[in-house]
Coordinates of C-alpha atoms (C1' of nucleotides) in Angstrom, one line a residue:
Chain A
M263 CA 0.0 0.0 0.0
S264 CA 3.0 2.3 0.2
Q265 CA 4.5 1.6 -3.2
Q266 CA 1.7 3.2 -5.1
D267 CA 2.7 6.5 -3.4
D268 CA 6.0 6.3 -5.2
V269 CA 4.5 6.1 -8.7
P270 CA 4.2 9.6 -10.2
T271 CA 0.8 10.7 -11.1
A272 CA 0.1 10.2 -14.8
P273 CA -0.5 13.6 -16.5
W274 CA -4.0 12.7 -17.8
E275 CA -5.1 11.8 -14.3
R276 CA -6.6 14.8 -12.5
P277 CA -4.5 14.9 -9.4
R278 CA -6.5 14.7 -6.2
K279 CA -6.9 17.8 -4.2
R280 CA -4.2 16.5 -1.9
Q281 CA -1.8 15.2 -4.5
A282 CA -0.2 11.9 -3.4
P283 CA 1.0 12.9 0.0
A284 CA 4.4 11.4 0.3
R285 CA 3.8 10.6 3.9
I286 CA 0.7 8.8 4.9
P287 CA -0.9 11.1 7.5
L288 CA -0.4 10.1 11.1
T289 CA -3.6 8.9 12.7
R290 CA -4.7 7.5 16.0
E291 CA -5.2 4.2 14.3
R292 CA -1.7 4.0 12.8
I293 CA -0.2 4.9 16.2
V294 CA -2.1 2.2 18.0
E295 CA -1.1 -0.2 15.3
A296 CA 2.6 0.6 15.7
A297 CA 2.2 0.3 19.4
F298 CA 1.0 -3.2 19.0
V299 CA 4.0 -4.0 16.8
V300 CA 6.4 -2.7 19.5
L301 CA 4.5 -4.5 22.2
D302 CA 4.6 -7.8 20.5
R303 CA 8.2 -7.5 19.6
D304 CA 9.7 -6.0 22.7
G305 CA 7.2 -6.4 25.5
Y306 CA 5.5 -4.0 27.8
D307 CA 8.6 -2.8 29.5
K308 CA 10.1 -1.6 26.3
L309 CA 6.8 0.0 25.0
S310 CA 7.8 3.6 25.1
M311 CA 6.5 6.6 23.2
R312 CA 9.9 6.8 21.6
Q313 CA 9.8 3.3 20.4
V314 CA 6.4 3.7 18.9
A315 CA 7.5 6.9 17.2
A316 CA 10.6 5.1 15.9
E317 CA 8.4 2.4 14.5
L318 CA 6.5 5.0 12.5
G319 CA 9.7 6.9 11.5
V320 CA 8.4 10.0 13.2
A321 CA 9.4 12.3 16.0
V322 CA 8.1 11.5 19.5
S323 CA 6.3 14.8 19.9
A324 CA 4.3 14.1 16.8
L325 CA 2.4 11.4 18.7
Y326 CA 1.2 14.0 21.2
V327 CA -0.8 15.7 18.5
H328 CA -3.1 12.7 18.2
V329 CA -2.8 11.2 21.6
D330 CA -3.0 13.0 24.9
D331 CA -1.1 10.6 27.1
K332 CA 0.6 7.3 27.2
D333 CA -2.3 6.3 29.3
E334 CA -4.7 7.2 26.6
L335 CA -2.6 5.2 24.1
L336 CA -2.8 2.2 26.3
Q337 CA -6.6 2.7 26.7
L338 CA -6.9 2.9 22.9
M339 CA -5.0 -0.4 22.6
Y340 CA -7.3 -2.0 25.1
N341 CA -10.4 -0.7 23.3
R342 CA -9.2 -1.9 19.9
L343 CA -8.6 -5.3 21.3
F344 CA -12.3 -5.7 22.2
D345 CA -13.6 -3.6 19.3
D346 CA -15.2 -6.4 17.3
V347 CA -16.6 -8.7 19.9
E348 CA -20.0 -9.9 19.0
L349 CA -22.0 -11.3 21.9
P350 CA -24.9 -13.6 20.9
E351 CA -28.6 -12.9 21.3
P352 CA -29.4 -13.8 24.9
D353 CA -30.7 -17.4 25.1
P354 CA -32.3 -18.5 28.4
E355 CA -31.5 -22.1 27.5
T356 CA -27.7 -21.8 27.1
W357 CA -26.9 -18.7 29.1
Q358 CA -24.2 -20.5 31.1
E359 CA -22.4 -21.5 28.0
Q360 CA -22.8 -18.0 26.6
I361 CA -21.2 -16.5 29.7
K362 CA -18.4 -18.9 29.5
D363 CA -17.8 -18.1 25.9
F364 CA -17.6 -14.4 26.8
A365 CA -14.8 -15.1 29.2
R366 CA -13.0 -17.6 26.9
D367 CA -13.1 -15.1 24.1
G368 CA -11.8 -12.4 26.4
R369 CA -8.9 -14.5 27.5
Q370 CA -8.0 -15.4 23.9
R371 CA -8.0 -11.8 22.9
L372 CA -5.7 -10.9 25.8
L373 CA -3.3 -13.8 24.9
R374 CA -3.1 -12.5 21.3
H375 CA -0.7 -9.8 22.3
R376 CA 2.3 -10.2 24.6
D377 CA 1.9 -8.6 28.0
M378 CA -1.6 -7.4 27.1
A379 CA -3.0 -8.7 30.4
R380 CA -0.7 -6.3 32.2
I381 CA -2.2 -3.4 30.3
S382 CA -5.7 -4.7 30.8
M383 CA -5.4 -4.4 34.6
Q384 CA -4.5 -0.7 34.2
H385 CA -7.5 0.3 32.3
V386 CA -10.2 2.5 33.7
P387 CA -13.2 0.3 34.6
F388 CA -15.8 1.7 32.3
T389 CA -15.3 3.3 29.0
A390 CA -17.9 4.3 26.5
E391 CA -16.7 2.0 23.8
L392 CA -17.2 -1.0 26.0
L393 CA -20.7 -0.2 27.1
P394 CA -22.5 -2.2 24.4
H395 CA -20.7 -5.3 25.5
V396 CA -21.6 -4.8 29.1
E397 CA -25.2 -4.3 28.0
R398 CA -25.2 -7.5 26.1
L399 CA -23.6 -9.4 29.0
F400 CA -26.2 -8.1 31.3
G401 CA -28.9 -9.2 28.9
I402 CA -27.6 -12.8 28.9
L403 CA -27.4 -12.9 32.7
R404 CA -30.9 -11.6 33.1
A405 CA -32.2 -14.0 30.5
G406 CA -30.6 -16.7 32.6
G407 CA -33.0 -15.7 35.4
L408 CA -30.4 -14.2 37.7
P409 CA -31.6 -11.6 40.2
D410 CA -30.7 -8.1 39.2
R411 CA -28.3 -7.5 42.2
V412 CA -26.4 -10.6 41.2
T413 CA -26.3 -9.5 37.6
A414 CA -24.9 -6.1 38.6
I415 CA -21.9 -7.8 40.2
A416 CA -21.4 -10.7 37.9
G417 CA -19.9 -8.5 35.1
D418 CA -17.2 -7.3 37.4
L419 CA -16.6 -10.8 38.8
L420 CA -16.2 -12.4 35.3
S421 CA -14.0 -9.8 33.9
T422 CA -11.9 -9.7 37.0
Y423 CA -11.4 -13.4 36.8
M424 CA -10.7 -13.4 33.1
E425 CA -8.1 -10.6 33.4
G426 CA -6.6 -11.8 36.6
F427 CA -6.2 -15.3 35.5
T428 CA -4.7 -14.3 32.2
L429 CA -2.3 -11.9 33.9
E430 CA -1.0 -14.6 36.2
E431 CA -0.8 -17.0 33.4
S432 CA 1.3 -14.7 31.2
M433 CA 3.4 -13.8 34.2
W434 CA 4.6 -17.4 34.6
Q435 CA 5.6 -17.5 31.0
D436 CA 7.4 -14.2 31.4
R437 CA 9.3 -14.9 34.6
M438 CA 10.7 -18.1 33.4
K439 CA 11.1 -17.5 29.7
D440 CA 13.4 -19.5 27.6
S441 CA 11.8 -22.6 29.0
S442 CA 8.9 -24.6 27.6
W443 CA 5.8 -25.0 29.7
T444 CA 6.5 -28.7 30.4
V445 CA 9.9 -27.7 31.7
I446 CA 8.4 -25.1 34.0
G447 CA 5.7 -27.4 35.1
S448 CA 7.9 -30.3 36.1
R449 CA 10.4 -27.9 37.8
L450 CA 7.6 -26.4 39.9
E451 CA 6.1 -29.8 40.6
N452 CA 9.4 -31.0 41.9
Y453 CA 9.7 -27.9 44.0
F454 CA 6.3 -28.4 45.7
A455 CA 6.8 -32.1 46.1
S456 CA 10.2 -31.6 47.7
L457 CA 8.8 -29.4 50.5
P458 CA 8.9 -31.0 54.0
P459 CA 5.8 -33.1 54.2
D460 CA 5.2 -32.6 57.9
R461 CA 4.9 -28.8 57.5
F462 CA 3.3 -28.7 54.1
P463 CA 1.2 -31.9 53.8
N464 CA -1.5 -30.3 51.6
L465 CA 0.9 -28.6 49.2
V466 CA 2.9 -31.8 48.7
A467 CA -0.3 -33.8 48.1
L468 CA -1.7 -31.3 45.6
A469 CA 1.6 -30.7 43.8
D470 CA 0.8 -32.5 40.7
L471 CA -2.7 -31.1 40.4
M472 CA -1.5 -27.5 40.8
V473 CA 0.8 -27.6 37.8
G474 CA 0.1 -30.9 36.1
E475 CA -2.9 -29.5 34.2
T476 CA -2.9 -27.1 31.3
N477 CA -3.8 -23.5 31.7
D478 CA -6.9 -24.1 29.5
Y479 CA -8.1 -26.7 31.9
R480 CA -7.5 -24.6 35.0
F481 CA -9.2 -21.6 33.4
E482 CA -12.2 -23.7 32.5
L483 CA -12.5 -25.1 36.0
G484 CA -12.4 -21.7 37.6
L485 CA -15.0 -20.5 35.1
D486 CA -17.2 -23.4 36.0
I487 CA -16.9 -22.6 39.7
I488 CA -18.1 -19.1 39.1
V489 CA -20.9 -20.0 36.8
R490 CA -22.1 -22.6 39.2
G491 CA -22.1 -20.0 41.9
L492 CA -24.1 -17.6 39.7
A493 CA -26.5 -20.4 38.8
S494 CA -27.1 -21.1 42.5
Y495 CA -28.9 -17.8 42.6
G496 CA -31.5 -19.6 40.6
T497 CA -34.3 -18.7 38.3
H498 CA -36.7 -18.1 41.2
S499 CA -35.3 -14.7 41.9
D500 CA -37.1 -13.9 45.2
S501 CA -36.3 -16.8 47.5
D502 CA -32.7 -15.7 48.2
Q503 CA -33.3 -12.1 49.0
D504 CA -31.9 -12.4 52.5
E505 CA -29.1 -14.9 52.1
A506 CA -26.2 -12.6 51.6
S507 CA -26.4 -10.0 54.3
Chain B
M1017 CA 14.0 6.3 70.1
S1018 CA 16.2 8.6 68.2
Q1019 CA 16.8 11.2 70.9
Q1020 CA 18.8 9.0 73.1
D1021 CA 21.3 8.8 70.4
D1022 CA 22.0 12.5 70.7
V1023 CA 22.8 12.3 74.4
P1024 CA 26.5 11.9 74.9
T1025 CA 27.6 8.8 76.8
A1026 CA 28.3 9.6 80.4
P1027 CA 32.0 9.0 81.2
W1028 CA 31.3 6.4 83.9
E1029 CA 29.3 4.3 81.5
R1030 CA 31.3 1.8 79.7
P1031 CA 30.6 2.7 76.1
R1032 CA 29.2 -0.2 74.1
K1033 CA 31.3 -1.9 71.6
R1034 CA 29.7 0.1 68.9
Q1035 CA 29.5 3.4 70.7
A1036 CA 26.3 5.2 70.0
P1037 CA 26.2 4.9 66.2
A1038 CA 25.1 8.2 64.9
R1039 CA 23.4 6.5 62.0
I1040 CA 21.2 3.6 62.6
P1041 CA 22.4 1.0 60.1
L1042 CA 20.5 0.6 56.9
T1043 CA 18.6 -2.7 56.7
R1044 CA 16.0 -4.2 54.4
E1045 CA 13.4 -3.7 57.1
R1046 CA 14.1 0.1 57.3
I1047 CA 14.1 0.4 53.6
V1048 CA 10.7 -1.4 53.3
E1049 CA 9.4 0.8 56.1
A1050 CA 10.5 4.0 54.3
A1051 CA 9.0 2.7 51.1
F1052 CA 5.6 2.4 52.8
V1053 CA 5.9 5.9 54.1
V1054 CA 6.5 7.2 50.6
L1055 CA 3.8 5.1 49.1
D1056 CA 1.2 6.2 51.6
R1057 CA 2.1 9.9 51.2
D1058 CA 2.8 10.2 47.5
G1059 CA 1.2 7.2 45.8
Y1060 CA 2.6 4.5 43.7
D1061 CA 3.6 6.7 40.7
K1062 CA 5.9 8.7 42.9
L1063 CA 7.4 5.7 44.7
S1064 CA 10.9 5.9 43.3
M1065 CA 14.2 4.6 44.7
R1066 CA 15.3 8.2 45.0
Q1067 CA 12.3 9.1 47.1
V1068 CA 12.8 6.2 49.4
A1069 CA 16.4 7.1 49.7
A1070 CA 15.5 10.7 50.5
E1071 CA 13.0 9.5 53.1
L1072 CA 15.9 7.8 54.8
G1073 CA 18.3 10.6 54.3
V1074 CA 20.6 8.4 52.3
A1075 CA 22.1 8.1 48.8
V1076 CA 20.2 6.1 46.2
S1077 CA 23.0 3.7 45.6
A1078 CA 23.1 2.7 49.3
L1079 CA 19.7 1.0 48.8
Y1080 CA 21.2 -1.3 46.2
V1081 CA 23.5 -2.9 48.8
H1082 CA 20.5 -4.3 50.6
V1083 CA 18.0 -4.7 47.7
D1084 CA 18.7 -6.1 44.3
D1085 CA 16.0 -4.4 42.4
K1086 CA 13.0 -2.1 42.7
D1087 CA 11.1 -5.3 41.9
E1088 CA 12.5 -7.0 44.9
L1089 CA 11.6 -4.0 47.0
L1090 CA 8.0 -4.2 45.9
Q1091 CA 8.1 -7.9 46.5
L1092 CA 9.3 -7.3 50.1
M1093 CA 6.6 -4.8 50.6
Y1094 CA 4.0 -7.3 49.5
N1095 CA 5.4 -10.0 51.7
R1096 CA 5.5 -7.8 54.8
L1097 CA 1.9 -7.0 54.2
F1098 CA 0.9 -10.6 54.7
D1099 CA 3.6 -11.4 57.2
D1100 CA 1.4 -11.9 60.2
V1101 CA -1.7 -13.5 58.8
E1102 CA -2.9 -16.3 61.0
L1103 CA -5.3 -18.6 59.4
P1104 CA -7.5 -20.7 61.8
E1105 CA -7.4 -24.4 62.3
P1106 CA -9.4 -26.0 59.5
D1107 CA -13.0 -26.6 60.7
P1108 CA -15.2 -28.7 58.4
E1109 CA -18.3 -27.0 59.9
T1110 CA -17.5 -23.4 59.1
W1111 CA -15.1 -23.8 56.2
Q1112 CA -17.1 -21.4 54.0
E1113 CA -16.9 -18.7 56.6
Q1114 CA -13.2 -19.4 57.0
I1115 CA -12.6 -19.0 53.3
K1116 CA -14.5 -15.7 53.3
D1117 CA -12.5 -14.4 56.2
F1118 CA -9.4 -15.2 54.4
A1119 CA -10.5 -13.0 51.4
R1120 CA -11.9 -10.3 53.6
D1121 CA -8.7 -10.1 55.6
G1122 CA -6.6 -9.9 52.4
R1123 CA -8.7 -7.1 51.0
Q1124 CA -8.4 -5.1 54.3
R1125 CA -4.6 -5.5 54.2
L1126 CA -4.4 -4.3 50.7
L1127 CA -6.6 -1.3 51.5
R1128 CA -4.3 -0.4 54.4
H1129 CA -1.8 1.2 52.1
R1130 CA -2.5 3.4 49.2
D1131 CA -2.1 1.9 45.7
M1132 CA -1.1 -1.4 47.3
A1133 CA -3.5 -3.3 45.1
R1134 CA -1.5 -2.1 42.1
I1135 CA 1.6 -3.5 43.5
S1136 CA -0.1 -6.8 44.4
M1137 CA -0.9 -7.5 40.8
Q1138 CA 2.7 -7.3 39.9
H1139 CA 4.0 -9.8 42.3
V1140 CA 5.3 -13.2 41.3
P1141 CA 2.6 -15.8 42.0
F1142 CA 4.4 -18.0 44.5
T1143 CA 6.9 -16.9 46.9
A1144 CA 8.5 -18.9 49.7
E1145 CA 7.2 -16.6 52.4
L1146 CA 3.6 -17.1 51.4
L1147 CA 3.7 -20.9 51.3
P1148 CA 2.5 -21.5 54.8
H1149 CA -0.6 -19.4 54.1
V1150 CA -1.4 -21.4 50.9
E1151 CA -0.9 -24.5 52.9
R1152 CA -3.4 -23.5 55.5
L1153 CA -5.9 -22.4 52.9
F1154 CA -5.7 -25.7 51.2
G1155 CA -6.2 -27.4 54.5
I1156 CA -9.4 -25.5 55.0
L1157 CA -10.7 -26.3 51.5
R1158 CA -10.0 -30.0 51.9
A1159 CA -11.6 -30.0 55.3
G1160 CA -14.6 -28.6 53.6
G1161 CA -14.8 -31.8 51.5
L1162 CA -13.8 -30.2 48.2
P1163 CA -12.2 -32.5 45.6
D1164 CA -8.5 -32.0 45.3
R1165 CA -8.6 -30.7 41.7
V1166 CA -11.0 -28.0 42.8
T1167 CA -8.9 -27.1 45.8
A1168 CA -5.9 -26.8 43.6
I1169 CA -7.6 -24.1 41.6
A1170 CA -9.6 -22.4 44.4
G1171 CA -6.6 -20.7 45.8
D1172 CA -5.8 -18.9 42.6
L1173 CA -9.4 -18.1 42.1
L1174 CA -9.8 -16.5 45.5
S1175 CA -6.7 -14.5 45.5
T1176 CA -7.3 -13.3 42.0
Y1177 CA -10.8 -12.1 43.0
M1178 CA -9.5 -10.5 46.1
E1179 CA -6.7 -8.6 44.4
G1180 CA -8.7 -7.8 41.3
F1181 CA -11.7 -6.5 43.1
T1182 CA -9.5 -4.3 45.4
L1183 CA -7.5 -3.0 42.5
E1184 CA -10.6 -1.9 40.7
E1185 CA -12.0 -0.5 43.9
S1186 CA -9.0 1.6 44.6
M1187 CA -8.8 2.7 40.9
W1188 CA -12.2 4.4 41.1
Q1189 CA -11.1 6.3 44.2
D1190 CA -8.0 7.2 42.4
R1191 CA -9.3 8.4 39.0
M1192 CA -11.9 10.6 40.6
K1193 CA -10.1 11.8 43.7
D1194 CA -11.2 14.9 45.5
S1195 CA -14.7 13.6 45.4
S1196 CA -16.4 11.6 48.1
W1197 CA -17.8 8.2 47.2
T1198 CA -21.4 9.4 47.4
V1199 CA -20.6 12.1 44.8
I1200 CA -18.9 9.6 42.5
G1201 CA -21.8 7.2 43.0
S1202 CA -24.5 9.5 42.1
R1203 CA -22.6 11.0 39.2
L1204 CA -22.0 7.5 37.8
E1205 CA -25.6 6.5 38.4
N1206 CA -26.8 9.6 36.6
Y1207 CA -24.5 8.7 33.7
F1208 CA -25.8 5.2 33.4
A1209 CA -29.4 6.2 33.8
S1210 CA -29.0 8.9 31.1
L1211 CA -28.1 6.4 28.4
P1212 CA -30.6 5.9 25.6
P1213 CA -33.0 3.3 27.0
D1214 CA -33.7 1.7 23.7
R1215 CA -30.0 0.8 23.1
F1216 CA -29.1 0.1 26.7
P1217 CA -32.2 -1.2 28.5
N1218 CA -30.2 -3.4 30.9
L1219 CA -27.7 -0.8 31.9
V1220 CA -30.4 1.7 32.5
A1221 CA -32.4 -0.8 34.6
L1222 CA -29.4 -1.8 36.7
A1223 CA -27.9 1.6 37.1
D1224 CA -28.8 2.0 40.7
L1225 CA -27.7 -1.5 41.6
M1226 CA -24.3 -1.1 40.0
V1227 CA -23.2 1.9 42.0
G1228 CA -25.9 2.2 44.7
E1229 CA -24.3 -0.3 47.0
T1230 CA -21.2 0.0 49.0
N1231 CA -18.0 -1.7 48.0
D1232 CA -18.2 -3.9 51.1
Y1233 CA -21.5 -5.2 49.9
R1234 CA -20.4 -5.8 46.4
F1235 CA -17.2 -7.6 47.6
E1236 CA -19.3 -9.7 49.9
L1237 CA -21.7 -10.7 47.2
G1238 CA -19.0 -11.7 44.8
L1239 CA -17.4 -13.7 47.5
D1240 CA -20.6 -15.5 48.1
I1241 CA -21.0 -16.4 44.5
I1242 CA -17.5 -17.9 44.4
V1243 CA -18.0 -19.9 47.7
R1244 CA -21.4 -21.2 46.5
G1245 CA -19.7 -22.4 43.3
L1246 CA -17.0 -24.1 45.3
A1247 CA -19.6 -25.6 47.6
S1248 CA -21.5 -27.0 44.7
Y1249 CA -18.6 -29.4 44.2
G1250 CA -19.9 -30.9 47.3
T1251 CA -18.7 -33.3 50.0
H1252 CA -19.2 -36.4 47.9
S1253 CA -16.1 -35.9 45.9
D1254 CA -16.5 -38.6 43.3
S1255 CA -19.8 -37.9 41.6
D1256 CA -18.6 -35.0 39.6
Q1257 CA -15.5 -36.4 38.1
D1258 CA -16.6 -35.9 34.6
E1259 CA -18.6 -32.7 34.7
A1260 CA -15.9 -30.3 33.8
S1261 CA -14.2 -31.7 30.7
Chain C
dA359 C1' 47.7 0.7 65.9
dA360 C1' 47.3 -0.8 61.5
dG361 C1' 44.7 -2.7 58.1
dC362 C1' 40.9 -4.7 56.1
dG363 C1' 36.4 -5.0 54.3
dA364 C1' 31.8 -3.6 54.1
dG365 C1' 28.7 0.1 53.4
dA366 C1' 27.5 4.6 51.9
dA367 C1' 28.3 8.6 48.6
dG368 C1' 28.4 10.9 44.3
dA369 C1' 28.6 11.0 39.7
dA370 C1' 27.4 9.0 35.5
dC371 C1' 24.7 6.4 31.9
dA372 C1' 20.9 5.3 29.3
dC373 C1' 16.6 5.7 29.5
dT374 C1' 11.6 7.5 30.4
dG375 C1' 7.0 10.9 29.5
dT376 C1' 6.0 15.4 28.3
dT377 C1' 6.4 20.3 26.6
dC378 C1' 8.1 24.0 23.9
dA379 C1' 9.3 27.2 20.1
dC380 C1' 10.1 26.6 15.4
dA381 C1' 9.9 25.1 10.4
dG382 C1' 7.1 22.9 6.6
dA383 C1' 3.8 21.8 4.0
dT384 C1' -1.2 22.0 2.9
dT385 C1' -5.2 24.3 3.0
dG386 C1' -8.5 28.1 2.0
dA387 C1' -9.4 32.7 0.3
dT388 C1' -8.2 36.5 -2.4
Chain D
dA1156 C1' -1.8 32.4 -9.1
dT1157 C1' -0.5 34.4 -4.9
dC1158 C1' -0.9 35.2 -0.2
dA1159 C1' -2.1 34.1 4.5
dA1160 C1' -3.4 30.9 8.0
dT1161 C1' -3.7 26.7 9.9
dC1162 C1' -2.2 22.6 11.3
dT1163 C1' 1.3 18.8 11.7
dG1164 C1' 5.7 17.1 12.5
dT1165 C1' 10.5 18.5 14.1
dG1166 C1' 14.4 18.8 17.4
dA1167 C1' 15.8 20.3 21.6
dA1168 C1' 15.1 20.5 26.2
dC1169 C1' 13.4 19.5 31.1
dA1170 C1' 12.7 16.8 34.9
dG1171 C1' 12.4 12.6 36.2
dT1172 C1' 13.5 7.3 36.3
dG1173 C1' 16.4 2.5 37.5
dT1174 C1' 20.9 1.0 37.8
dT1175 C1' 26.0 0.8 38.0
dC1176 C1' 30.6 2.3 38.7
dT1177 C1' 34.4 4.2 41.3
dT1178 C1' 35.7 6.5 45.3
dC1179 C1' 35.9 7.3 50.0
dT1180 C1' 35.1 6.6 54.8
dC1181 C1' 33.9 4.3 58.7
dG1182 C1' 33.8 0.4 62.2
dC1183 C1' 35.7 -3.8 63.4
dT1184 C1' 39.1 -7.3 63.9
dT1185 C1' 43.9 -8.7 64.3

DNA sequence: AAGCGAGAAGAACACTGTTCACAGATTGAT
DNA sequence: ATCAATCTGTGAACAGTGTTCTTCTCGCTT
């Protein structure tokens, strides 16, 4: 898409008002895009305004024309990551699976970009761009017959779990990089298993279960625990009014 | 405790081996302590090695004799915050309440220091100092009759919720400082309620429930959801072997 | 009393986010 | 077609940051 800029405009072609701008104009979108490139290549710690500017072949200060803050840039990245989520029409029959899909999809999106989970924990809770998604999520939960006060909390609970789990997950990979997961796993398992059994009987006993399973499995089980808890608030939305005081 | 250092040693008193050291020696503990002072006064963004050093009246480089990294310092702060937790003897009768108390206590500790939740999300998942607590937590969960594979995940789930909730909670207070909570609340509620009802029926309907309640209530409800989910894996630990595939 | 070794000091390096006055090109109007 | 105005990108600068290096000084042991 950049090579056609180099081709001189043929004389019989009416040149556009803005005749073939040698530099594609800087936009928020292009900045966000470049930020993702830097993030994936160098990681969050190296994601600086200067690096992003260098990626675009542009001066640092140029970025500040389009973006107020580094914070705003991070926010834009987060928003773009969840730009195109499409939540299904609420279905009372399969609401539990719909909820789980929401969380699964969120995790996958965060895993798409390196260190993205760390950025996600920094974002301001509610942003206008994300409102439609929250709206849909609430629709699903209400369709499932959950009491409103549970629904109002469930959104927070789910996204907190999703982001928190993914953060921890990607932190492991980060702290012990240049090792495959199986290597990390067995190393950790050995560590737990080698603890003095008299002082740490439970840790020793659960050593294999803590690291033996895949992240997918662990995420799925945690998700199931939450959804079961939600479901326990049942379809009959009045009988439990006084249980959580 | 510092004024007796200024009093000259009386001649008839045998001076100690180290005679009245004008400077109390720098230790890890003192550095951590100073870091907490800076954190509480200036917040996480201003918590720099230089500020900590200034708080102690000491050069920056002196800190690095006792502390490898800023990362290590943060880790030490996190550890000290949970130093003196005492989890109760596992009791099969009240395990649910014991679990809840664990999470409640954790939240309170994080709230004790400004921005502490932000630091907590940065810590490495398992550290030797925290092993005894995990051990006890597992004991409680197993005493409650939970299957081992659920127990192995529950620890993560609980601390993720606790830390994530507290982070979000303290982020609100931070973003809209110089406003009391009731002001923030009503402002937010107005915002949600003012959304176009045709596009956001659920958000409008739940507006008051989302912000009307206190953080304590919301935390408690989320906790209840999780504990219910855990409890649903029941005391009969074999019947649900194939439910979460 | 001399010497040794640990701990603190100060300066330096290579970064960071952000702002400023200035130049350059692109636009609209004359 | 020329001029003015507007905006966008530039380069330099400021005030910080984490970390390391060499120097120096102090307290303790021999």
